Coordinates of C-alpha atoms in Angstrom, one line a residue:
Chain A
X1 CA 90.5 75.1 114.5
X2 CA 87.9 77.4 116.1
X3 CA 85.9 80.2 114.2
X4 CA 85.0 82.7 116.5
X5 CA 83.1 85.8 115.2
X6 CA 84.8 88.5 116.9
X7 CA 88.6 89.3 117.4
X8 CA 89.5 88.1 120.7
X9 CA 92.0 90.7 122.5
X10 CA 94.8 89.5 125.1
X11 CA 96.4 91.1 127.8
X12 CA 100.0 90.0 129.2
X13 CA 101.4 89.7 132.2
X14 CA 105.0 88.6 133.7
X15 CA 104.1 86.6 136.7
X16 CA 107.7 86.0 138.3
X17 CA 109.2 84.8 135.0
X18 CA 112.8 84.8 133.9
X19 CA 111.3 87.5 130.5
X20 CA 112.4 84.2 128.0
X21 CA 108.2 83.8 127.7
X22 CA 107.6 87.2 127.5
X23 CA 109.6 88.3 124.8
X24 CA 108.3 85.7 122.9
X25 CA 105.2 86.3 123.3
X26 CA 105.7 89.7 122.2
X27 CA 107.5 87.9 119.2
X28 CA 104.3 86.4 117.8
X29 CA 103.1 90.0 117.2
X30 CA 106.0 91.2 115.0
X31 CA 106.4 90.4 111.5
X32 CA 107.6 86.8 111.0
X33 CA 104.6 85.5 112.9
X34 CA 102.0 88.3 113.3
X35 CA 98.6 87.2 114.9
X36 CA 97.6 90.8 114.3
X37 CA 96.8 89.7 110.6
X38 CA 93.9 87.3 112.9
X39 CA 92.7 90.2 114.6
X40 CA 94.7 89.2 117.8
X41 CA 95.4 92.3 119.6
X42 CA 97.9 93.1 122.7
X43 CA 95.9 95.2 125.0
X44 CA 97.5 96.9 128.5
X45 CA 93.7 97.4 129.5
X46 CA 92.8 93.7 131.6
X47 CA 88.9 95.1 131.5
X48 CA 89.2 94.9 127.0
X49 CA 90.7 91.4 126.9
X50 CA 89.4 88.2 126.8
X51 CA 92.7 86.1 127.0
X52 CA 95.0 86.6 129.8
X53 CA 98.6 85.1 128.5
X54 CA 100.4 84.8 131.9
X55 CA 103.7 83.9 131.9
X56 CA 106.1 83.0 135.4
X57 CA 105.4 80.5 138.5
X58 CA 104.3 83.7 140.6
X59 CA 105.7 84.9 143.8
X60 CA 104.4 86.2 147.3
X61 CA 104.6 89.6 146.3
X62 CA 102.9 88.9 142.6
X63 CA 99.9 86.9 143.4
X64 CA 98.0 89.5 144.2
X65 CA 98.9 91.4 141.1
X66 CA 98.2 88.5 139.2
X67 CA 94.8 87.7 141.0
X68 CA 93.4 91.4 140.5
X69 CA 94.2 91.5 136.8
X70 CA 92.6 88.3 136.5
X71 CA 89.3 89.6 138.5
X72 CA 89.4 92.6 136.3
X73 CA 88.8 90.6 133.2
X74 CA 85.0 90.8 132.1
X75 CA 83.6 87.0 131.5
X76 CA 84.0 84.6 129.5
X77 CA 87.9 84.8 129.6
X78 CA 90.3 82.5 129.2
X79 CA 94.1 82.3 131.1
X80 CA 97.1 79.9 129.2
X81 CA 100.2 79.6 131.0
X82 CA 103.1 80.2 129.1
X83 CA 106.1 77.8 129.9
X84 CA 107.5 75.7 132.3
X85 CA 107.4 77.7 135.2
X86 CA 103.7 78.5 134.6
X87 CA 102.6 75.2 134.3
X88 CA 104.8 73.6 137.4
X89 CA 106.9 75.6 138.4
X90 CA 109.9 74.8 135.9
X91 CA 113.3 75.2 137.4
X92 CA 112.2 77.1 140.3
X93 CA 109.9 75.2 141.7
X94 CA 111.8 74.7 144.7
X95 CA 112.7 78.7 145.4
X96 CA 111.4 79.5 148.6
X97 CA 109.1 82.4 147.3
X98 CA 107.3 80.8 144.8
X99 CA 104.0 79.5 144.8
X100 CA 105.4 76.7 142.1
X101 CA 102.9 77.2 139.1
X102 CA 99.7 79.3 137.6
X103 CA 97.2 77.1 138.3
X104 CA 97.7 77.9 141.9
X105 CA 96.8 81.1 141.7
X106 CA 93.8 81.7 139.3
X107 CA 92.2 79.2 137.3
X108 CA 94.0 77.6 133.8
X109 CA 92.5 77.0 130.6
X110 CA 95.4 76.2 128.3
X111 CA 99.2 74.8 129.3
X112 CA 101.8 76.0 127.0
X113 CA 105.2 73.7 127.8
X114 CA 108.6 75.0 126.5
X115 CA 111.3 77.2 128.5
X116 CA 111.3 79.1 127.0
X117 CA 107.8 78.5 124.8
X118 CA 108.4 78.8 121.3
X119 CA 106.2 81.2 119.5
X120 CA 104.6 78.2 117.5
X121 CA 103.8 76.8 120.6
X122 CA 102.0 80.0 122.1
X123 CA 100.5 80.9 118.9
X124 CA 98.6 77.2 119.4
X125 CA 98.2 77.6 122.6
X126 CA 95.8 80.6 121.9
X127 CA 94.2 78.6 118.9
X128 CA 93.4 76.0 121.9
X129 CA 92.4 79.2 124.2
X130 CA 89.8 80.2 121.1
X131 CA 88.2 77.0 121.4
X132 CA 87.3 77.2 125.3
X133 CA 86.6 80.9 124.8
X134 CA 83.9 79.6 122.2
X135 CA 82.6 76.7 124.9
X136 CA 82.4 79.4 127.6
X137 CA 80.8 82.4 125.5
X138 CA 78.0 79.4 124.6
X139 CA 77.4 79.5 128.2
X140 CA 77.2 82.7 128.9
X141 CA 75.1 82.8 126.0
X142 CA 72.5 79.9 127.2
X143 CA 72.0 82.0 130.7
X144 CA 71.5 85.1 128.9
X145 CA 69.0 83.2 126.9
X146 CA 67.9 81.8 130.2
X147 CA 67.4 85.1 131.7
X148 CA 65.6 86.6 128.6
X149 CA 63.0 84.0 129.3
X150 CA 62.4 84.5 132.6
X151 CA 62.2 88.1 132.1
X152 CA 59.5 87.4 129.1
X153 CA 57.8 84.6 131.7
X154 CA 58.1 86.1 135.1
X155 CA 58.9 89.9 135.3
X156 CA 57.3 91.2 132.3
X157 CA 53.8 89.9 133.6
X158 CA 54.0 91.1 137.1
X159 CA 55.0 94.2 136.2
X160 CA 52.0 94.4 134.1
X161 CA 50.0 93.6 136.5
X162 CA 51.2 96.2 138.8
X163 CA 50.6 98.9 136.7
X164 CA 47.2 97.3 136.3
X165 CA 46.4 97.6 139.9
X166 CA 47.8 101.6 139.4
X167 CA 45.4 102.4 136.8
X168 CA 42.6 101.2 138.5
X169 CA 43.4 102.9 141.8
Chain B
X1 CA 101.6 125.3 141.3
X2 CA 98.8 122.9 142.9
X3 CA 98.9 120.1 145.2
X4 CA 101.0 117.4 145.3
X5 CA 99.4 113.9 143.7
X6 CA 100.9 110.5 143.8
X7 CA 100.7 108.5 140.5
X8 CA 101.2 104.4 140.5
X9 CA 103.0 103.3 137.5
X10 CA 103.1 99.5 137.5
X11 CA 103.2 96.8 138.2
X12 CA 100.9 96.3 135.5
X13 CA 101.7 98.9 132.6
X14 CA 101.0 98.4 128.9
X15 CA 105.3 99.8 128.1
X16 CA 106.7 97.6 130.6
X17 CA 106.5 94.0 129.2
X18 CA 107.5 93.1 133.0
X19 CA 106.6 94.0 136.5
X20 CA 108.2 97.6 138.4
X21 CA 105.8 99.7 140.0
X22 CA 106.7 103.2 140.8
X23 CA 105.2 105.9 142.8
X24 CA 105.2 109.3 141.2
X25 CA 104.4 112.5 143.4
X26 CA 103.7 114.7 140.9
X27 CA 103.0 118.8 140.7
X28 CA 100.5 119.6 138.0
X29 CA 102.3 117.6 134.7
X30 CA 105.8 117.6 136.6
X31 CA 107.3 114.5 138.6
X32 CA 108.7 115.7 141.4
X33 CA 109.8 112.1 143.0
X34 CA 109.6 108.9 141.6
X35 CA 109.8 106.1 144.6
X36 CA 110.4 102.8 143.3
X37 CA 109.5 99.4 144.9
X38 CA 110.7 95.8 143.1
X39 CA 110.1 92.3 144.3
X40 CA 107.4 91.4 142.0
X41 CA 109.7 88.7 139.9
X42 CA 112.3 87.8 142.6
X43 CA 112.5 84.1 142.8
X44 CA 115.6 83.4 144.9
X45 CA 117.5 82.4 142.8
X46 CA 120.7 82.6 144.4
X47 CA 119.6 80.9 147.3
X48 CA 118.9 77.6 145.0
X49 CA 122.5 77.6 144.6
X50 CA 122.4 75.2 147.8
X51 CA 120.1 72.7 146.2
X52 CA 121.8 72.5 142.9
X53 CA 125.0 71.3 142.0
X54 CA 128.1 74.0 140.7
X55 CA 127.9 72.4 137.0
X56 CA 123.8 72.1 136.9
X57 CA 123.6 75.6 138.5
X58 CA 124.5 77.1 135.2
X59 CA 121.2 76.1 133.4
X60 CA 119.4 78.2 136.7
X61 CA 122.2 81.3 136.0
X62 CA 121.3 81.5 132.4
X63 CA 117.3 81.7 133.4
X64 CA 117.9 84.8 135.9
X65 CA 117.0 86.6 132.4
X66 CA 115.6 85.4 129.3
X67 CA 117.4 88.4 127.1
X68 CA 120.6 88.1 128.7
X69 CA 120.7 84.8 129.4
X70 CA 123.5 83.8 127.6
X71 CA 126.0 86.1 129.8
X72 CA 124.5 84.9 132.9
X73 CA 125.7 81.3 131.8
X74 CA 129.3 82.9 130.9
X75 CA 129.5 84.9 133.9
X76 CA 128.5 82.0 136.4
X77 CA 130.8 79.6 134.3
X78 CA 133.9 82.0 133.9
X79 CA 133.5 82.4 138.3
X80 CA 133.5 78.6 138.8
X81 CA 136.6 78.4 135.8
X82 CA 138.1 81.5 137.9
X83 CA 137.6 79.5 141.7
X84 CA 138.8 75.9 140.6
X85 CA 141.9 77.0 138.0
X86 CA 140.7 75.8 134.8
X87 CA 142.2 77.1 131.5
X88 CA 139.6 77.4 129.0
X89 CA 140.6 76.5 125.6
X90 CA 140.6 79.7 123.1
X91 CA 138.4 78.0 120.8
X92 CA 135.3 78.1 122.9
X93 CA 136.4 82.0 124.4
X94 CA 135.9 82.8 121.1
X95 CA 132.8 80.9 120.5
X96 CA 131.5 82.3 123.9
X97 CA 132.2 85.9 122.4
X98 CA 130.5 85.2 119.2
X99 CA 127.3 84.2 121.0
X100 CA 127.5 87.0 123.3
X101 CA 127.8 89.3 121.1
X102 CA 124.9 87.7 119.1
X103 CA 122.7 88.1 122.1
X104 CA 124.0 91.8 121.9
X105 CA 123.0 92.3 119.0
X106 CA 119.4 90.8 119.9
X107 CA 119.0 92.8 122.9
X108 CA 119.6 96.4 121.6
X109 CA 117.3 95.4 118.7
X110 CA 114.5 94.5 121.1
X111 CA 115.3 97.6 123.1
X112 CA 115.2 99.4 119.6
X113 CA 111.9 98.0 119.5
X114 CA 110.4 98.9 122.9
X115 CA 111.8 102.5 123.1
X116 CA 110.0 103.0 119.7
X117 CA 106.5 101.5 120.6
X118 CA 107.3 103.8 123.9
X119 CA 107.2 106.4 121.9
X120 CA 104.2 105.9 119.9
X121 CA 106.0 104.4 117.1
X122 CA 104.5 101.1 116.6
X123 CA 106.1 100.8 113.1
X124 CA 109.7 101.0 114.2
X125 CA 109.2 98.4 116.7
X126 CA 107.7 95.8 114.2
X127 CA 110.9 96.7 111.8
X128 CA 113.3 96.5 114.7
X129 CA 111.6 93.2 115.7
X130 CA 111.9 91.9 111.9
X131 CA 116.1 92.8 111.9
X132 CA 116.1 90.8 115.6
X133 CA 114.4 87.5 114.0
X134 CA 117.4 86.8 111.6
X135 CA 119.7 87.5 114.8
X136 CA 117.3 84.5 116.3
X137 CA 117.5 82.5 113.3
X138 CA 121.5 82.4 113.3
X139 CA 121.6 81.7 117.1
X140 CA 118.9 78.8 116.7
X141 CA 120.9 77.7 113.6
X142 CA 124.2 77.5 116.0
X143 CA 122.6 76.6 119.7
X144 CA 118.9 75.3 118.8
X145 CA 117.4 77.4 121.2
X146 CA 116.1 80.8 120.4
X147 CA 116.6 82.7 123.4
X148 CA 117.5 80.7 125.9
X149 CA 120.9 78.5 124.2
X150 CA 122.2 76.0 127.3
X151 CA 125.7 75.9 125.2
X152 CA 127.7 77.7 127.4
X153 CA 129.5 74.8 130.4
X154 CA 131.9 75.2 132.9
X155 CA 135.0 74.5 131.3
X156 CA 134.0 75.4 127.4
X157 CA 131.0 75.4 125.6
X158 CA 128.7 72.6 124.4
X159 CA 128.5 72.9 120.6
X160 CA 131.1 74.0 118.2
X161 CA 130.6 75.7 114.7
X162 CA 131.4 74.9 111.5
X163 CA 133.6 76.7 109.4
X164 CA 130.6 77.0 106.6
X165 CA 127.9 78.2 109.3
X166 CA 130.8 81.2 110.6
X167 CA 130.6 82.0 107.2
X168 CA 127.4 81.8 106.6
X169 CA 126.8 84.1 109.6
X170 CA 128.9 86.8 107.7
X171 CA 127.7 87.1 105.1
X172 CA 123.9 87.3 106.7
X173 CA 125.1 90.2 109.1
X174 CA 126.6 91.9 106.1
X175 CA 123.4 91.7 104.6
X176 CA 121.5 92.9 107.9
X177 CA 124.7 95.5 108.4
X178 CA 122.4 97.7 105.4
X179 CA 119.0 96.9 107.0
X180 CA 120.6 98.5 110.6
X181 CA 122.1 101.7 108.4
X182 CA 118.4 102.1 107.2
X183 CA 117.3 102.1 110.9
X184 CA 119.7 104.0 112.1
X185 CA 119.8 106.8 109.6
X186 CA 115.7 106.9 110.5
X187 CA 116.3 107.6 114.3
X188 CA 118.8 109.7 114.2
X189 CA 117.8 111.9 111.4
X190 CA 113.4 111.6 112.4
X191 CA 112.6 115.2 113.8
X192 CA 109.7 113.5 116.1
X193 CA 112.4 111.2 117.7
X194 CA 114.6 114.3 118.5
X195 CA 111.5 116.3 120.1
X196 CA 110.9 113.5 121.9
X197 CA 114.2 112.5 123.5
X198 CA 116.5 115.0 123.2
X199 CA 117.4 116.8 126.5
X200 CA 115.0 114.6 128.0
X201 CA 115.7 113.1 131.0
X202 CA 119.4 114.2 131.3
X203 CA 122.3 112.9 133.6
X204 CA 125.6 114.8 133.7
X205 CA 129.1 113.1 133.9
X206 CA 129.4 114.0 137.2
X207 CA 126.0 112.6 138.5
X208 CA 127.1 109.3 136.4
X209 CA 130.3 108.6 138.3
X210 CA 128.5 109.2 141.7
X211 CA 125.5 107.0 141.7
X212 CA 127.6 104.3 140.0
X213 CA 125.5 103.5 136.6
X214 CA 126.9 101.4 134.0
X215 CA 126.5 100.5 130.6
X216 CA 125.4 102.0 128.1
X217 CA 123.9 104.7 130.7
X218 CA 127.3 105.5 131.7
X219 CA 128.3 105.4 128.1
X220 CA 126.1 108.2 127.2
X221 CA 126.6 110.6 129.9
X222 CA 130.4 110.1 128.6
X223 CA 131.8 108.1 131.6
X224 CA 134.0 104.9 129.8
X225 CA 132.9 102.1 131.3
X226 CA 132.8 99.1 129.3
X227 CA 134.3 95.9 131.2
X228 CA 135.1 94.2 127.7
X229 CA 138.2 97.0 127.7
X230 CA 140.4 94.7 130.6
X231 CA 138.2 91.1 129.9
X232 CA 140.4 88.2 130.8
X233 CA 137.8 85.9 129.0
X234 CA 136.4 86.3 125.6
X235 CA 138.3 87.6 122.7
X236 CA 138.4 91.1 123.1
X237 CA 141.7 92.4 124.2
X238 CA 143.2 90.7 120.8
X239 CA 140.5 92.1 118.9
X240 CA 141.5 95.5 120.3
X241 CA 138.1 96.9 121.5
X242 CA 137.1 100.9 122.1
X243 CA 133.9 101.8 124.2
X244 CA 130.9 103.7 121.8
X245 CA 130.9 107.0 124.3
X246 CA 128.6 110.4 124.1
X247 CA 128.6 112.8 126.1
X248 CA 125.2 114.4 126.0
X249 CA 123.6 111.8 128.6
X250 CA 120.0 112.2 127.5
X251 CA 117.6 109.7 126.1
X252 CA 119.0 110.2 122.7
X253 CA 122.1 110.0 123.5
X254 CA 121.6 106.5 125.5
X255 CA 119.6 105.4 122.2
X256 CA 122.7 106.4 120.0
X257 CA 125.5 104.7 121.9
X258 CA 123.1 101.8 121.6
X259 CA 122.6 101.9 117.7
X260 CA 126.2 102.4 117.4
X261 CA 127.0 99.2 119.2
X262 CA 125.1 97.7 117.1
X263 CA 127.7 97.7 114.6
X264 CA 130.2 97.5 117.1
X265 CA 129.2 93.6 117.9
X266 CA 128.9 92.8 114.1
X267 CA 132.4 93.9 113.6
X268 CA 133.3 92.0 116.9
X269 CA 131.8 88.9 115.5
X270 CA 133.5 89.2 112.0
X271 CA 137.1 89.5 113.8
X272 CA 136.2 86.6 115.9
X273 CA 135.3 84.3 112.7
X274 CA 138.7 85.5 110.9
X275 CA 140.8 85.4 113.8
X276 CA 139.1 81.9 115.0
X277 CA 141.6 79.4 116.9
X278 CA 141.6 75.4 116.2
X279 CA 141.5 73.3 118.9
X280 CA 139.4 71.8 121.8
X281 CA 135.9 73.3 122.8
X282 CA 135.8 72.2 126.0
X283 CA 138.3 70.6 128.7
X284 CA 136.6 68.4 131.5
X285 CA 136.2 69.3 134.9
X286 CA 137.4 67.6 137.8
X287 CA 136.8 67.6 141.2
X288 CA 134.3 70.2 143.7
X289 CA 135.0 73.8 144.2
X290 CA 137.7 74.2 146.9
X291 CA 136.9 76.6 150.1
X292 CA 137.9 79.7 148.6
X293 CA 136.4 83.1 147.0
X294 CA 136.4 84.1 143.4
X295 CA 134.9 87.5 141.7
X296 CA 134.3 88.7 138.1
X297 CA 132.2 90.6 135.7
X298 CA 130.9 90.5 132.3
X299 CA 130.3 93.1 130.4
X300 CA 126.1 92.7 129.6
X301 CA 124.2 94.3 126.9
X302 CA 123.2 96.2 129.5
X303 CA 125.8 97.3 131.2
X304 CA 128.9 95.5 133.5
X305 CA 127.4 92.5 135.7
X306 CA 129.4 91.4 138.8
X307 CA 129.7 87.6 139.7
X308 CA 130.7 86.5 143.3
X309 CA 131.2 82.4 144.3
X310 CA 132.2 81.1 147.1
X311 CA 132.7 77.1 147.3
X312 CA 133.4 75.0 150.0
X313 CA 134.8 71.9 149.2
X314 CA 131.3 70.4 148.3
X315 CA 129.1 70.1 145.3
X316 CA 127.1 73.2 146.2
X317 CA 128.7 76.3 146.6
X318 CA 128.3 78.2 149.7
X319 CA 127.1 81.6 148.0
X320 CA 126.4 83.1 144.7
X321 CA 125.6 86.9 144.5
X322 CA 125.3 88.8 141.1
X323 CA 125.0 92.8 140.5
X324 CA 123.1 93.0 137.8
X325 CA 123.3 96.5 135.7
X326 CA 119.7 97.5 136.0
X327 CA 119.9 96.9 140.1
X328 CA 122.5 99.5 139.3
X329 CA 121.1 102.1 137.1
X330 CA 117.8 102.2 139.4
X331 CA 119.6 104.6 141.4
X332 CA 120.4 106.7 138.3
X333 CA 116.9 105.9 137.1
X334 CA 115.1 108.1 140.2
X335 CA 117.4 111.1 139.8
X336 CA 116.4 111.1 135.8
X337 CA 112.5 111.1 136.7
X338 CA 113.2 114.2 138.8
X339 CA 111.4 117.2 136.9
X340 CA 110.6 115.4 133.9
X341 CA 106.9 115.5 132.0
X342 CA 104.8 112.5 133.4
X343 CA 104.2 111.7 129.3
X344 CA 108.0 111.5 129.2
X345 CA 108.3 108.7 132.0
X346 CA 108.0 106.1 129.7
X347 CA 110.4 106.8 127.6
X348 CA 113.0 107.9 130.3
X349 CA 112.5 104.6 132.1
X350 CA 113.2 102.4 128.7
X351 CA 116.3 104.3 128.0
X352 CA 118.0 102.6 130.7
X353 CA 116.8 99.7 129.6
X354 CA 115.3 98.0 132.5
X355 CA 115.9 94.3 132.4
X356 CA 113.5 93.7 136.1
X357 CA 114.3 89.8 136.3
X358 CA 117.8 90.2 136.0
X359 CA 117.3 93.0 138.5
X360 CA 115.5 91.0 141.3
X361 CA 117.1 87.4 139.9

């Protein structure tokens, strides 16, 4: 189990699923299992999340849909695939349409087997998805940190100096 | 009035838990067309009926929708039943109505759900979502799966159940029976929810019959259309069944014929547990489809859903083609969105209850 300080938000989106995943995953928020109570909200807004639940082996027409939410998302972000069809494809694997799994479209973090996924099994699924958010935020964190120094090393003294070589003009 | 602007709804929306995009051409706050383009979850799925095998293809049927799922199975298995002659023993038509009816009962609780959190009423949905859980509970108790069951074969179903578990799921559904009234007397009595949906959204009798909608959209705009009336499958005709209609054909009216059948499938369930044959579940099945043609429908939660096989003396069948209700309401859908408030949208496009994999399959 991860401890994250701030409430990680998801946003959800049917990539060429048969709905099974999807209502489940709109299952966990209701009462009997209610990740709300963790802080986990549903948000329809890709640019507030930091999860992206994606459920469906995508088709023609839905891979650009599904790569444009994805781009939206501000970093770090995390994607799990939810079910069988996002993680291979499931039973249509062989439809002529379909691409045949998530991980062919954008990049996965976290596989969630199951057609459809139980809501115990996405619920740890997302507990998984906290820990790589945590791993990824640290390294967003050590180029911030990287940054900050060069600004304190690099930029702050030139620009100094500049405004040196103002004065004295 | 101003310029004309076009509005995309979709494919991405935060109301529609899956994939529709429409374009609204909108004066000022009016719609004045809605133009609507699917294909975002079509996966061919009738086309895999080449690759798959007529008694394996049921497991694909029951996957063209994850809420409906069970009728899919039925539907697909009562065709094949219907093409190669096989009598289905009454025990497992009975079964098969129980679950159905389950899944029912599931479905207009989710919808109950949706059309609330449409509305702003994030409440509502939780408590609807609550009553659907013990639904889940007694079909995972029965099938082991939650929403997708696999018990429905061609030739009968898969599992039986117990004389103590029919009970069982009685008495529970008496005991949810006085949760629903509680629900039910809070939507139709809640002066928000009439402001909201009442003459909203409107289709007259008239405008039902011609664009062809089914379901519970036909229901509510007073047209009797219910296929479980003449089912050849199923229990029904010796239960002796009556369609829920109204006759306003709003948004309210679509979310009352819905609340009413609510208690329409409990009451189908409880005559199906007293008037429950002994006997056989299942009989086995012999032999490939021959060449021949074979149609029927099934009466969804959503409305009537049309089944067409052809075999061909193989283990494939040569073609599958479904109608699914919402392909059919779409039409119905457009002419609603004409003139309405582009804050009412929403709610106008979950009163039809838009099922967009069963749709596009």
């Amino acid at each position: 189990m991860s401890y994250i300080k701030k409430s990680p938000w998801l946003v959800h989106y049917d990539g060429s699923s048969c709905n099974g995943c999807d209502i489940e995953v709109l299952a966990c928020l209701t009462p009997l299992y209610d990740v709300e109570r963790f802080g986990i909200v549903n948000t329809g807004n890709p640019k507030h999340a930091d999860i992206f639940l994606v459920t469906g082996g995508v088709n023609a027409q839905n891979l650009p849909v599904v790569k444009q939410i994805y781009e939206q998302m501000p970093e770090p972000k995390v994607v799990i695939a939810v079910g069988a069809c996002a993680c291979t494809g499931g039973v249509f694997h062989d439809c002529y349409n379909m691409i045949g799994g998530m991980d062919k479209a954008i990049p996965v973090d976290v596989y969630v087997p199951g057609c459809a996924a139980r809501p115990e099994a996405i619920i740890d699924g997302v507990v998984k998805g906290l820990a790589v958010l945590e791993e990824k935020q640290k390294a967003v964190a050590v180029l911030a940190e990287r940054a900050e120094e060069e600004r304190e090393t690099v930029l702050e003294p030139t620009v100094a100096m500049h405004k040196q070589q103002e004065a004295k003009k | 009035m101003g310029k004309s602007t076009v509005v995309p709804f979709g494919p991405q929306h935060p109301v529609l838990p899956e994939p529709i995009h429409l374009d609204l051409e909108l004066q000022d706050e009016k719609v004045v067309k809605a133009i609507p383009s699917i294909g975002y979850i079509h996966r061919g799925l009738e086309k895999l009926v080449e690759k798959r095998g007529f008694q394996e293809y049921v497991y694909i049927a029951e996957r063209v929708c994850g809420i409906c799922s069970f009728g899919h199975g039925w539907g697909y298995s009562k065709a094949i039943e219907g093409l190669m002659e096989i009598e289905v023993p009454r025990r497992a038509e009975y079964l098969r109505t129980i679950w159905h009816e389950l899944s029912r009962l599931h479905s207009h609780l989710l919808w109950v759900g949706l059309g609330a959190d449409a509305l702003g009423f994030e409440s509502l949905f939780m408590h609807a979502w609550r009553l659907r859980e013990t639904i889940l509970d007694m079909i995972e108790q029965t099938t082991g799966g939650r929403v997708i069951f696999s018990v429905c074969k061609v030739g009968g179903v898969r599992r039986d159940i117990s004389d103590h578990d029919l009970k069982e799921i009685v008495s529970r559904l008496e005991k949810l029976k006085k949760e629903i009234d509680g629900l039910t007397a809070l939507i139709l009595n809640d002066e928000t929810i009439h402001a909201r949906l009442k003459g909203v959204g409107t289709v007259s009798f008239e405008d039902a019959k011609a664009l062809g909608c089914v379901g519970p959209t036909a229901r509510a705009s007073g047209v009797p259309l219910d296929y479980r009336c003449g089912d050849e499958g199923g229990a029904y005709k010796e239960l002796g069944f009556k369609p829920v209609t109204d006759t306003a054909g709003d948004c309210f009216a679509r979310c009352k014929v819905r609340l009413l059948e609510l208690y329409q499938a409990i009451d189908l369930i409880k005559g199906c547990v007293e008037n429950m044959p002994a006997g056989e579940i299942a009989v086995p099945v012999k032999g490939f489809p021959p060449a021949a043609e074979y149609f029927t429908r099934v009466e969804q939660p959503r409305g009537e859903a049309v089944y067409y096989v052809k075999g061909n003396k193989t283990k494939n069948l040569e073609r599958f083609r479904l109608r699914t209700p919402t392909n059919a309401n779409l039409a119905v859908l457009v002419k609603m969105l004409q003139g309405c408030d582009l804050a009412d949208v929403p709610n106008i496009i979950l009163t039809i209850d838009p099922c967009i994999s069963c749709c596009e399959r």
